[in-house]
Amino acid sequence: MSNITQSLYNIRLLDELGEKKTVIHQIHPLAKVLTTGVYLVVTVSFGRYELSGLIPLLFYPIIVIALAEIPVITMAKRVLLVSPLIIGIGVFNPILNQDPMIVLPWIIISSGWVSFLSLLVKGVLTALAALLLISTTGITKIALALRMMRVPKVFILQFLLTYRYISVLVEEVGRIIRAYSLRSPREKGIRFSNWGSLTGQLLIRTLDRAQRVYYSMRCRGFKGEYNVGREVGIQFRDILYLGGWSVYFLIIRYFNISELIGSLMIGVGK
Amino acid sequence: MSHHKIEVNSLKYQYTDGRQALNGVNFLITHGESVGIVGANGAGKSTLLMHLVGILFPNEGEVNVGDVPVTKKTLPVIRQSVGMVFQNPDDQLFMPTVFDDVAFGPRNYQLPEEEVEKRVHEALDTVGVLHLKSRPPYKLSGGEKRAVAIATVLAMKPDVLVMDEPTAALDPKSRRRLITLLQGFTHTKIITSHDMDMVFELCERTIVLKDGKVSADGPTLEVLSNRELMEDCSLEVPLTLQACPVCGRNNI
């Protein structure tokens, strides 16, 4: 039960982080959404054996985390949540693909391991970029940016309401589990035979609650348009932020900086 | 034309499960009146309130706000003039901050952002919680949530305030603060409650509902002190009107 309640606080924590007033938070949401988009495209465009090329991409999340004062451990925990999925996808690579790729004096690394690691790094980086976007911008401002990008209103509304609905759902789950566990002291979980009725209850209760929330929105003049307030214009610094990062990402994409630095070091060493 | 008048004529409503919640309700509430609506659980209080703001529409009969009938077409006008505070403030507060929540209504009416900010400040100031404006609503106490929920409605500058059990789940101090706050409002007020003492203090007129019908409608003192009527409607005479349990003396 505490896990459920805890996860609710976790969802809301991202919202709270989005309300900070750091340099990164003050960048226009549109610039941040586009920067994240470019970052995601560049990250996933790397080939599956181009592990070294991915390393300079780490600078983006590191710099954003530092400037936006985002707690590192909090972010790390959230990224860990998606890692089982990535591991699940890539876990057979090292077994199925055992051709030697990197031969060092003491170890031979197969191409399967390299592709698995690059998949893992890509997964972590993309998840991190998405989380950083939410925690430096906030959901409502992301919606504002999407609207400026001419995304149809109905999709934005779906996006915002789904996000809000998650907390309604989790709250109800918390209540049901609490009521259940208080009257079944010797059980560790929920008995299989009760799953059906509890899920049914959950559906009905959340629908009821969502209906009441919707009523209260309608009572305050909600007509399907989610107004997120003052639309701040795009300033020079926002263009600079988007341009700067985009150029950096493209340079990383076309030049393997890790290799260049490596050969430079070796050259100096010689 | 005054939006402050609310007229309910022969209102009938049946839920889809066949339950007849309202069975011919009639009343007229005029400008500036403060009216308590009381009744047992299931008497139809909440259903009635939902008709006043057009969440539900009657099967028979009509509801008029001012001279405007409550229909799907007139909803924007109705909802600007009748503000409803829900029973559970959690249903009403869903934005990331208190400010955004109070601004939600005015923004929906496409008011300029300066006006929105002015209204949010005024509303939060009126209910005494301006200091909470940057806080996330789910972190507030019950009393604070209730105050913010009222502010969300006040920011729309309604003529009529409709409240569903405003003192439910409030501690005595928060309850007292709320009563004092509501006493200061000049709006037409319609309040449903099981808190008979609050109704006694706040409302000069009381309507008693029983089985979806108006069982009594008159001056609060007269209605609430009628022991027979109260018992018949599964209610109780307010404690203020009951004899002192220690000395047996009656206040009235």
CSV table of N, CA, C and O in Angstrom, one decimal, chain A residues 33-139:
chain,number,residue,atom,x,y,z
A,33,VAL,N,11.0,21.7,-25.6
A,33,VAL,CA,10.3,20.5,-26.2
A,33,VAL,C,11.1,20.2,-27.5
A,33,VAL,O,11.4,19.0,-27.8
A,34,LEU,N,11.4,21.3,-28.3
A,34,LEU,CA,12.1,21.0,-29.6
A,34,LEU,C,13.5,20.5,-29.3
A,34,LEU,O,13.9,19.5,-30.0
A,35,THR,N,14.2,21.0,-28.3
A,35,THR,CA,15.5,20.5,-28.0
A,35,THR,C,15.5,19.1,-27.6
A,35,THR,O,16.3,18.2,-28.1
A,36,THR,N,14.5,18.7,-26.8
A,36,THR,CA,14.3,17.3,-26.4
A,36,THR,C,14.1,16.5,-27.6
A,36,THR,O,14.6,15.4,-27.7
A,37,GLY,N,13.2,17.0,-28.5
A,37,GLY,CA,12.9,16.2,-29.7
A,37,GLY,C,14.2,15.9,-30.6
A,37,GLY,O,14.4,14.8,-31.0
A,38,VAL,N,15.0,17.0,-30.8
A,38,VAL,CA,16.2,16.8,-31.5
A,38,VAL,C,17.2,15.8,-30.8
A,38,VAL,O,17.7,14.9,-31.4
A,39,TYR,N,17.2,15.9,-29.5
A,39,TYR,CA,18.1,15.0,-28.7
A,39,TYR,C,17.6,13.6,-28.9
A,39,TYR,O,18.5,12.7,-29.1
A,40,LEU,N,16.3,13.4,-28.8
A,40,LEU,CA,15.8,12.0,-28.9
A,40,LEU,C,16.1,11.4,-30.3
A,40,LEU,O,16.6,10.3,-30.4
A,41,VAL,N,15.9,12.2,-31.3
A,41,VAL,CA,16.1,11.7,-32.7
A,41,VAL,C,17.6,11.4,-32.9
A,41,VAL,O,17.9,10.3,-33.4
A,42,VAL,N,18.5,12.3,-32.4
A,42,VAL,CA,19.9,12.1,-32.6
A,42,VAL,C,20.3,10.8,-31.8
A,42,VAL,O,21.0,10.0,-32.3
A,43,THR,N,19.8,10.7,-30.6
A,43,THR,CA,20.2,9.5,-29.8
A,43,THR,C,19.8,8.2,-30.4
A,43,THR,O,20.6,7.3,-30.5
A,44,VAL,N,18.6,8.1,-30.9
A,44,VAL,CA,18.1,6.8,-31.5
A,44,VAL,C,18.7,6.6,-32.9
A,44,VAL,O,18.7,5.5,-33.4
A,45,SER,N,19.3,7.7,-33.5
A,45,SER,CA,19.8,7.5,-34.8
A,45,SER,C,21.1,6.8,-34.9
A,45,SER,O,21.6,6.4,-35.9
A,46,PHE,N,21.8,6.7,-33.7
A,46,PHE,CA,23.1,6.0,-33.7
A,46,PHE,C,22.9,4.5,-34.0
A,46,PHE,O,22.0,3.9,-33.5
A,47,GLY,N,23.9,4.0,-34.7
A,47,GLY,CA,23.8,2.6,-35.1
A,47,GLY,C,24.0,1.7,-33.8
A,47,GLY,O,24.5,2.2,-32.8
A,48,ARG,N,23.7,0.4,-33.9
A,48,ARG,CA,23.8,-0.3,-32.7
A,48,ARG,C,25.2,-0.7,-32.2
A,48,ARG,O,25.3,-1.2,-31.1
A,49,TYR,N,26.2,-0.4,-33.0
A,49,TYR,CA,27.5,-0.7,-32.5
A,49,TYR,C,28.3,0.6,-32.2
A,49,TYR,O,29.5,0.6,-31.9
A,50,GLU,N,27.6,1.7,-32.4
A,50,GLU,CA,28.3,3.0,-32.2
A,50,GLU,C,28.2,3.5,-30.7
A,50,GLU,O,27.7,4.6,-30.4
A,51,LEU,N,28.7,2.7,-29.9
A,51,LEU,CA,28.6,3.0,-28.4
A,51,LEU,C,29.4,4.2,-28.0
A,51,LEU,O,29.0,5.1,-27.3
A,52,SER,N,30.7,4.3,-28.6
A,52,SER,CA,31.5,5.4,-28.2
A,52,SER,C,30.9,6.8,-28.6
A,52,SER,O,31.1,7.8,-27.9
A,53,GLY,N,30.2,6.8,-29.7
A,53,GLY,CA,29.6,8.0,-30.2
A,53,GLY,C,28.5,8.6,-29.3
A,53,GLY,O,28.2,9.8,-29.3
A,54,LEU,N,27.9,7.7,-28.5
A,54,LEU,CA,26.8,8.1,-27.6
A,54,LEU,C,27.3,8.8,-26.4
A,54,LEU,O,26.6,9.6,-25.8
A,55,ILE,N,28.6,8.6,-26.0
A,55,ILE,CA,29.1,9.1,-24.8
A,55,ILE,C,29.0,10.7,-24.6
A,55,ILE,O,28.4,11.2,-23.6
A,56,PRO,N,29.3,11.4,-25.7
A,56,PRO,CA,29.2,12.9,-25.5
A,56,PRO,C,27.7,13.4,-25.3
A,56,PRO,O,27.5,14.5,-24.8
A,57,LEU,N,26.7,12.5,-25.6
A,57,LEU,CA,25.3,12.9,-25.4
A,57,LEU,C,25.0,13.0,-23.9
A,57,LEU,O,24.0,13.6,-23.6
A,58,LEU,N,25.8,12.4,-23.1
A,58,LEU,CA,25.6,12.4,-21.6
A,58,LEU,C,25.7,13.9,-21.1
A,58,LEU,O,25.1,14.2,-20.1
A,59,PHE,N,26.4,14.7,-21.8
A,59,PHE,CA,26.6,16.1,-21.3
A,59,PHE,C,25.3,16.8,-21.2
A,59,PHE,O,25.1,17.6,-20.3
A,60,TYR,N,24.4,16.6,-22.1
A,60,TYR,CA,23.1,17.3,-22.1
A,60,TYR,C,22.4,17.1,-20.8
A,60,TYR,O,22.1,18.0,-20.0
A,61,PRO,N,22.1,15.8,-20.4
A,61,PRO,CA,21.4,15.6,-19.1
A,61,PRO,C,22.2,16.1,-17.9
A,61,PRO,O,21.6,16.7,-17.0
A,62,ILE,N,23.5,15.9,-18.0
A,62,ILE,CA,24.3,16.4,-16.8
A,62,ILE,C,24.2,17.9,-16.6
A,62,ILE,O,23.9,18.4,-15.5
A,63,ILE,N,24.3,18.6,-17.7
A,63,ILE,CA,24.2,20.1,-17.6
A,63,ILE,C,22.8,20.5,-17.2
A,63,ILE,O,22.7,21.4,-16.3
A,64,VAL,N,21.8,19.9,-17.8
A,64,VAL,CA,20.4,20.3,-17.4
A,64,VAL,C,20.2,20.0,-15.9
A,64,VAL,O,19.6,20.9,-15.2
A,65,ILE,N,20.6,18.8,-15.5
A,65,ILE,CA,20.4,18.5,-14.1
A,65,ILE,C,21.0,19.5,-13.2
A,65,ILE,O,20.5,19.9,-12.2
A,66,ALA,N,22.3,19.8,-13.5
A,66,ALA,CA,23.0,20.7,-12.7
A,66,ALA,C,22.4,22.1,-12.7
A,66,ALA,O,22.2,22.7,-11.6
A,67,LEU,N,22.1,22.6,-13.8
A,67,LEU,CA,21.5,24.0,-13.9
A,67,LEU,C,20.1,24.1,-13.3
A,67,LEU,O,19.7,25.1,-12.8
A,68,ALA,N,19.3,23.0,-13.5
A,68,ALA,CA,17.9,23.1,-13.1
A,68,ALA,C,17.8,22.6,-11.6
A,68,ALA,O,16.7,22.6,-11.1
A,69,GLU,N,18.9,22.3,-11.0
A,69,GLU,CA,18.9,21.9,-9.6
A,69,GLU,C,17.9,20.7,-9.4
A,69,GLU,O,17.1,20.7,-8.5
A,70,ILE,N,18.0,19.7,-10.3
A,70,ILE,CA,17.2,18.5,-10.1
A,70,ILE,C,17.9,17.5,-9.3
A,70,ILE,O,19.1,17.2,-9.5
A,71,PRO,N,17.2,16.9,-8.3
A,71,PRO,CA,17.9,15.9,-7.4
A,71,PRO,C,18.3,14.7,-8.3
A,71,PRO,O,17.4,14.1,-8.9
A,72,VAL,N,19.6,14.4,-8.3
A,72,VAL,CA,20.1,13.3,-9.1
A,72,VAL,C,19.5,11.9,-8.8
A,72,VAL,O,19.1,11.2,-9.6
A,73,ILE,N,19.5,11.7,-7.5
A,73,ILE,CA,19.0,10.3,-7.0
A,73,ILE,C,17.5,10.1,-7.4
A,73,ILE,O,17.2,9.1,-7.9
A,74,THR,N,16.7,11.2,-7.3
A,74,THR,CA,15.3,11.1,-7.7
A,74,THR,C,15.2,10.7,-9.2
A,74,THR,O,14.4,9.8,-9.6
A,75,MET,N,16.0,11.4,-10.0
A,75,MET,CA,16.0,11.1,-11.4
A,75,MET,C,16.5,9.7,-11.7
A,75,MET,O,15.9,8.9,-12.5
A,76,ALA,N,17.6,9.3,-11.0
A,76,ALA,CA,18.2,8.0,-11.2
A,76,ALA,C,17.2,6.9,-10.9
A,76,ALA,O,17.0,5.9,-11.7
A,77,LYS,N,16.4,7.0,-9.9
A,77,LYS,CA,15.4,6.0,-9.5
A,77,LYS,C,14.4,5.9,-10.6
A,77,LYS,O,13.9,4.8,-10.9
A,78,ARG,N,13.9,7.0,-11.1
A,78,ARG,CA,12.9,6.9,-12.2
A,78,ARG,C,13.4,6.3,-13.5
A,78,ARG,O,12.7,5.5,-14.1
A,79,VAL,N,14.7,6.6,-13.8
A,79,VAL,CA,15.3,6.0,-15.0
A,79,VAL,C,15.4,4.4,-14.8
A,79,VAL,O,15.2,3.7,-15.7
A,80,LEU,N,15.7,4.1,-13.5
A,80,LEU,CA,15.9,2.6,-13.2
A,80,LEU,C,14.6,1.9,-13.5
A,80,LEU,O,14.6,0.7,-13.8
A,81,LEU,N,13.4,2.6,-13.3
A,81,LEU,CA,12.1,2.0,-13.5
A,81,LEU,C,12.0,1.5,-14.9
A,81,LEU,O,11.3,0.5,-15.2
A,82,VAL,N,12.6,2.2,-15.9
A,82,VAL,CA,12.4,1.8,-17.3
A,82,VAL,C,13.5,0.8,-17.7
A,82,VAL,O,13.3,0.1,-18.7
A,83,SER,N,14.6,0.7,-16.9
A,83,SER,CA,15.7,-0.2,-17.3
A,83,SER,C,15.3,-1.7,-17.5
A,83,SER,O,15.8,-2.3,-18.4
A,84,PRO,N,14.4,-2.3,-16.7
A,84,PRO,CA,14.1,-3.7,-16.9
A,84,PRO,C,13.5,-3.9,-18.3
A,84,PRO,O,13.7,-4.9,-18.9
A,85,LEU,N,12.7,-2.9,-18.7
A,85,LEU,CA,12.1,-3.0,-20.1
A,85,LEU,C,13.2,-3.1,-21.2
A,85,LEU,O,13.2,-3.9,-22.0
A,86,ILE,N,14.2,-2.2,-21.0
A,86,ILE,CA,15.3,-2.2,-22.0
A,86,ILE,C,16.1,-3.4,-21.9
A,86,ILE,O,16.5,-4.1,-22.9
A,87,ILE,N,16.4,-3.9,-20.7
A,87,ILE,CA,17.2,-5.1,-20.5
A,87,ILE,C,16.4,-6.3,-21.1
A,87,ILE,O,17.0,-7.1,-21.8
A,88,GLY,N,15.1,-6.3,-20.9
A,88,GLY,CA,14.2,-7.3,-21.5
A,88,GLY,C,14.4,-7.4,-23.0
A,88,GLY,O,14.4,-8.5,-23.6
A,89,ILE,N,14.4,-6.2,-23.6
A,89,ILE,CA,14.5,-6.2,-25.1
A,89,ILE,C,15.9,-6.6,-25.6
A,89,ILE,O,16.0,-7.4,-26.6
A,90,GLY,N,16.9,-6.2,-24.9
A,90,GLY,CA,18.3,-6.5,-25.4
A,90,GLY,C,19.0,-7.7,-24.8
A,90,GLY,O,20.1,-7.9,-25.2
A,91,VAL,N,18.4,-8.4,-23.9
A,91,VAL,CA,19.1,-9.4,-23.1
A,91,VAL,C,19.6,-10.5,-24.0
A,91,VAL,O,20.6,-11.1,-23.6
A,92,PHE,N,19.0,-10.8,-25.1
A,92,PHE,CA,19.4,-11.9,-25.9
A,92,PHE,C,20.6,-11.5,-26.9
A,92,PHE,O,21.2,-12.4,-27.5
A,93,ASN,N,20.8,-10.2,-27.0
A,93,ASN,CA,21.9,-9.8,-27.9
A,93,ASN,C,23.2,-10.5,-27.7
A,93,ASN,O,23.8,-11.1,-28.5
A,94,PRO,N,23.7,-10.5,-26.4
A,94,PRO,CA,25.0,-11.1,-26.1
A,94,PRO,C,25.0,-12.6,-26.4
A,94,PRO,O,26.0,-13.2,-26.7
A,95,ILE,N,23.8,-13.2,-26.2
A,95,ILE,CA,23.8,-14.7,-26.4
A,95,ILE,C,23.8,-15.0,-27.9
A,95,ILE,O,24.5,-15.9,-28.4
A,96,LEU,N,22.9,-14.3,-28.6
A,96,LEU,CA,22.7,-14.6,-30.1
A,96,LEU,C,23.9,-14.1,-30.9
A,96,LEU,O,24.1,-14.7,-32.0
A,97,ASN,N,24.5,-13.1,-30.5
A,97,ASN,CA,25.6,-12.5,-31.4
A,97,ASN,C,26.9,-12.5,-30.6
A,97,ASN,O,27.2,-11.6,-29.9
A,98,GLN,N,27.7,-13.5,-30.9
A,98,GLN,CA,28.9,-13.7,-30.1
A,98,GLN,C,30.2,-13.4,-30.9
A,98,GLN,O,31.3,-13.8,-30.5
A,99,ASP,N,30.0,-12.7,-32.1
A,99,ASP,CA,31.2,-12.4,-32.9
A,99,ASP,C,32.1,-11.4,-32.1
A,99,ASP,O,31.6,-10.4,-31.6
A,100,PRO,N,33.4,-11.7,-32.0
A,100,PRO,CA,34.3,-10.8,-31.3
A,100,PRO,C,34.3,-9.4,-32.0
A,100,PRO,O,34.4,-9.4,-33.2
A,101,MET,N,34.2,-8.4,-31.2
A,101,MET,CA,34.2,-7.1,-31.8
A,101,MET,C,35.4,-6.2,-31.3
A,101,MET,O,36.1,-5.6,-32.0
A,102,ILE,N,35.5,-6.2,-30.0
A,102,ILE,CA,36.6,-5.4,-29.4
A,102,ILE,C,37.6,-6.5,-28.8
A,102,ILE,O,37.2,-7.2,-27.9
A,103,VAL,N,38.8,-6.5,-29.3
A,103,VAL,CA,39.7,-7.5,-28.7
A,103,VAL,C,40.8,-6.7,-28.0
A,103,VAL,O,41.5,-5.9,-28.5
A,104,LEU,N,40.8,-6.9,-26.7
A,104,LEU,CA,41.8,-6.3,-25.8
A,104,LEU,C,42.7,-7.4,-25.3
A,104,LEU,O,42.3,-8.6,-25.3
A,105,PRO,N,43.8,-7.1,-24.8
A,105,PRO,CA,44.8,-8.1,-24.4
A,105,PRO,C,44.1,-9.1,-23.3
A,105,PRO,O,44.4,-10.3,-23.3
A,106,TRP,N,43.3,-8.5,-22.5
A,106,TRP,CA,42.8,-9.4,-21.4
A,106,TRP,C,41.4,-9.8,-21.5
A,106,TRP,O,40.8,-10.6,-20.8
A,107,ILE,N,40.7,-9.2,-22.5
A,107,ILE,CA,39.2,-9.6,-22.7
A,107,ILE,C,38.8,-9.4,-24.1
A,107,ILE,O,39.3,-8.5,-24.8
A,108,ILE,N,37.9,-10.2,-24.5
A,108,ILE,CA,37.3,-10.1,-25.9
A,108,ILE,C,35.8,-9.8,-25.7
A,108,ILE,O,35.1,-10.5,-25.0
A,109,ILE,N,35.4,-8.6,-26.2
A,109,ILE,CA,34.0,-8.2,-26.1
A,109,ILE,C,33.3,-8.5,-27.4
A,109,ILE,O,33.7,-8.1,-28.5
A,110,SER,N,32.2,-9.3,-27.3
A,110,SER,CA,31.4,-9.6,-28.5
A,110,SER,C,30.6,-8.5,-29.0
A,110,SER,O,30.2,-7.6,-28.2
A,111,SER,N,30.2,-8.5,-30.2
A,111,SER,CA,29.3,-7.4,-30.8
A,111,SER,C,28.0,-7.4,-30.1
A,111,SER,O,27.3,-6.4,-30.0
A,112,GLY,N,27.5,-8.6,-29.6
A,112,GLY,CA,26.3,-8.7,-28.9
A,112,GLY,C,26.3,-7.8,-27.7
A,112,GLY,O,25.3,-7.1,-27.4
A,113,TRP,N,27.4,-7.9,-26.9
A,113,TRP,CA,27.5,-7.1,-25.7
A,113,TRP,C,27.5,-5.6,-26.0
A,113,TRP,O,26.9,-4.8,-25.4
A,114,VAL,N,28.2,-5.2,-27.1
A,114,VAL,CA,28.3,-3.8,-27.5
A,114,VAL,C,26.9,-3.3,-27.9
A,114,VAL,O,26.4,-2.2,-27.5
A,115,SER,N,26.1,-4.1,-28.7
A,115,SER,CA,24.8,-3.7,-29.1
A,115,SER,C,23.9,-3.6,-27.9
A,115,SER,O,23.1,-2.7,-27.8
A,116,PHE,N,24.0,-4.5,-27.0
A,116,PHE,CA,23.2,-4.5,-25.7
A,116,PHE,C,23.5,-3.3,-24.9
A,116,PHE,O,22.6,-2.5,-24.5
A,117,LEU,N,24.8,-3.0,-24.8
A,117,LEU,CA,25.1,-1.8,-24.0
A,117,LEU,C,24.7,-0.5,-24.7
A,117,LEU,O,24.2,0.4,-24.0
A,118,SER,N,24.8,-0.4,-26.0
A,118,SER,CA,24.4,0.8,-26.7
A,118,SER,C,22.9,0.9,-26.6
A,118,SER,O,22.3,2.1,-26.4
A,119,LEU,N,22.1,-0.2,-26.6
A,119,LEU,CA,20.7,-0.1,-26.4
A,119,LEU,C,20.3,0.4,-25.0
A,119,LEU,O,19.5,1.3,-24.8
A,120,LEU,N,21.1,-0.1,-24.0
A,120,LEU,CA,20.9,0.3,-22.7
A,120,LEU,C,21.1,1.8,-22.5
A,120,LEU,O,20.3,2.6,-21.9
A,121,VAL,N,22.3,2.3,-23.0
A,121,VAL,CA,22.6,3.7,-22.9
A,121,VAL,C,21.6,4.5,-23.6
A,121,VAL,O,21.1,5.5,-23.1
A,122,LYS,N,21.2,4.1,-24.8
A,122,LYS,CA,20.1,4.9,-25.5
A,122,LYS,C,18.8,5.0,-24.7
A,122,LYS,O,18.2,6.0,-24.6
A,123,GLY,N,18.5,3.8,-24.2
A,123,GLY,CA,17.2,3.8,-23.4
A,123,GLY,C,17.3,4.7,-22.2
A,123,GLY,O,16.4,5.5,-21.9
A,124,VAL,N,18.4,4.7,-21.5
A,124,VAL,CA,18.6,5.5,-20.3
A,124,VAL,C,18.6,7.0,-20.7
A,124,VAL,O,17.9,7.8,-20.1
A,125,LEU,N,19.3,7.3,-21.8
A,125,LEU,CA,19.4,8.7,-22.2
A,125,LEU,C,18.0,9.3,-22.6
A,125,LEU,O,17.7,10.4,-22.3
A,126,THR,N,17.3,8.5,-23.4
A,126,THR,CA,16.0,9.0,-23.9
A,126,THR,C,15.0,9.1,-22.7
A,126,THR,O,14.3,10.1,-22.6
A,127,ALA,N,15.0,8.1,-21.8
A,127,ALA,CA,14.1,8.2,-20.6
A,127,ALA,C,14.5,9.4,-19.8
A,127,ALA,O,13.6,10.2,-19.4
A,128,LEU,N,15.8,9.7,-19.6
A,128,LEU,CA,16.2,10.8,-18.8
A,128,LEU,C,15.8,12.1,-19.5
A,128,LEU,O,15.4,13.0,-18.8
A,129,ALA,N,16.0,12.2,-20.8
A,129,ALA,CA,15.6,13.4,-21.5
A,129,ALA,C,14.1,13.7,-21.3
A,129,ALA,O,13.8,14.9,-21.1
A,130,ALA,N,13.3,12.7,-21.4
A,130,ALA,CA,11.8,12.9,-21.3
A,130,ALA,C,11.5,13.4,-19.8
A,130,ALA,O,10.8,14.3,-19.6
A,131,LEU,N,12.1,12.7,-18.8
A,131,LEU,CA,11.9,13.1,-17.4
A,131,LEU,C,12.4,14.5,-17.2
A,131,LEU,O,11.7,15.2,-16.4
A,132,LEU,N,13.5,14.8,-17.7
A,132,LEU,CA,14.0,16.2,-17.5
A,132,LEU,C,13.1,17.2,-18.1
A,132,LEU,O,13.0,18.3,-17.6
A,133,LEU,N,12.6,16.9,-19.3
A,133,LEU,CA,11.6,17.9,-19.9
A,133,LEU,C,10.5,18.1,-19.0
A,133,LEU,O,10.1,19.3,-18.7
A,134,ILE,N,9.9,17.0,-18.4
A,134,ILE,CA,8.7,17.2,-17.5
A,134,ILE,C,9.1,18.0,-16.3
A,134,ILE,O,8.5,18.9,-15.9
A,135,SER,N,10.3,17.6,-15.7
A,135,SER,CA,10.6,18.2,-14.4
A,135,SER,C,11.2,19.6,-14.5
A,135,SER,O,11.4,20.3,-13.5
A,136,THR,N,11.5,20.0,-15.8
A,136,THR,CA,12.0,21.4,-15.9
A,136,THR,C,10.9,22.3,-16.5
A,136,THR,O,11.1,23.5,-16.6
A,137,THR,N,9.8,21.7,-17.0
A,137,THR,CA,8.8,22.5,-17.7
A,137,THR,C,7.5,22.4,-17.1
A,137,THR,O,6.7,23.4,-17.0
A,138,GLY,N,7.1,21.2,-16.6
A,138,GLY,CA,5.7,21.0,-16.1
A,138,GLY,C,4.8,20.6,-17.2
A,138,GLY,O,4.9,21.1,-18.3
A,139,ILE,N,3.8,19.8,-16.9
A,139,ILE,CA,2.9,19.3,-17.9
A,139,ILE,C,2.1,20.3,-18.6
A,139,ILE,O,2.0,20.3,-19.8
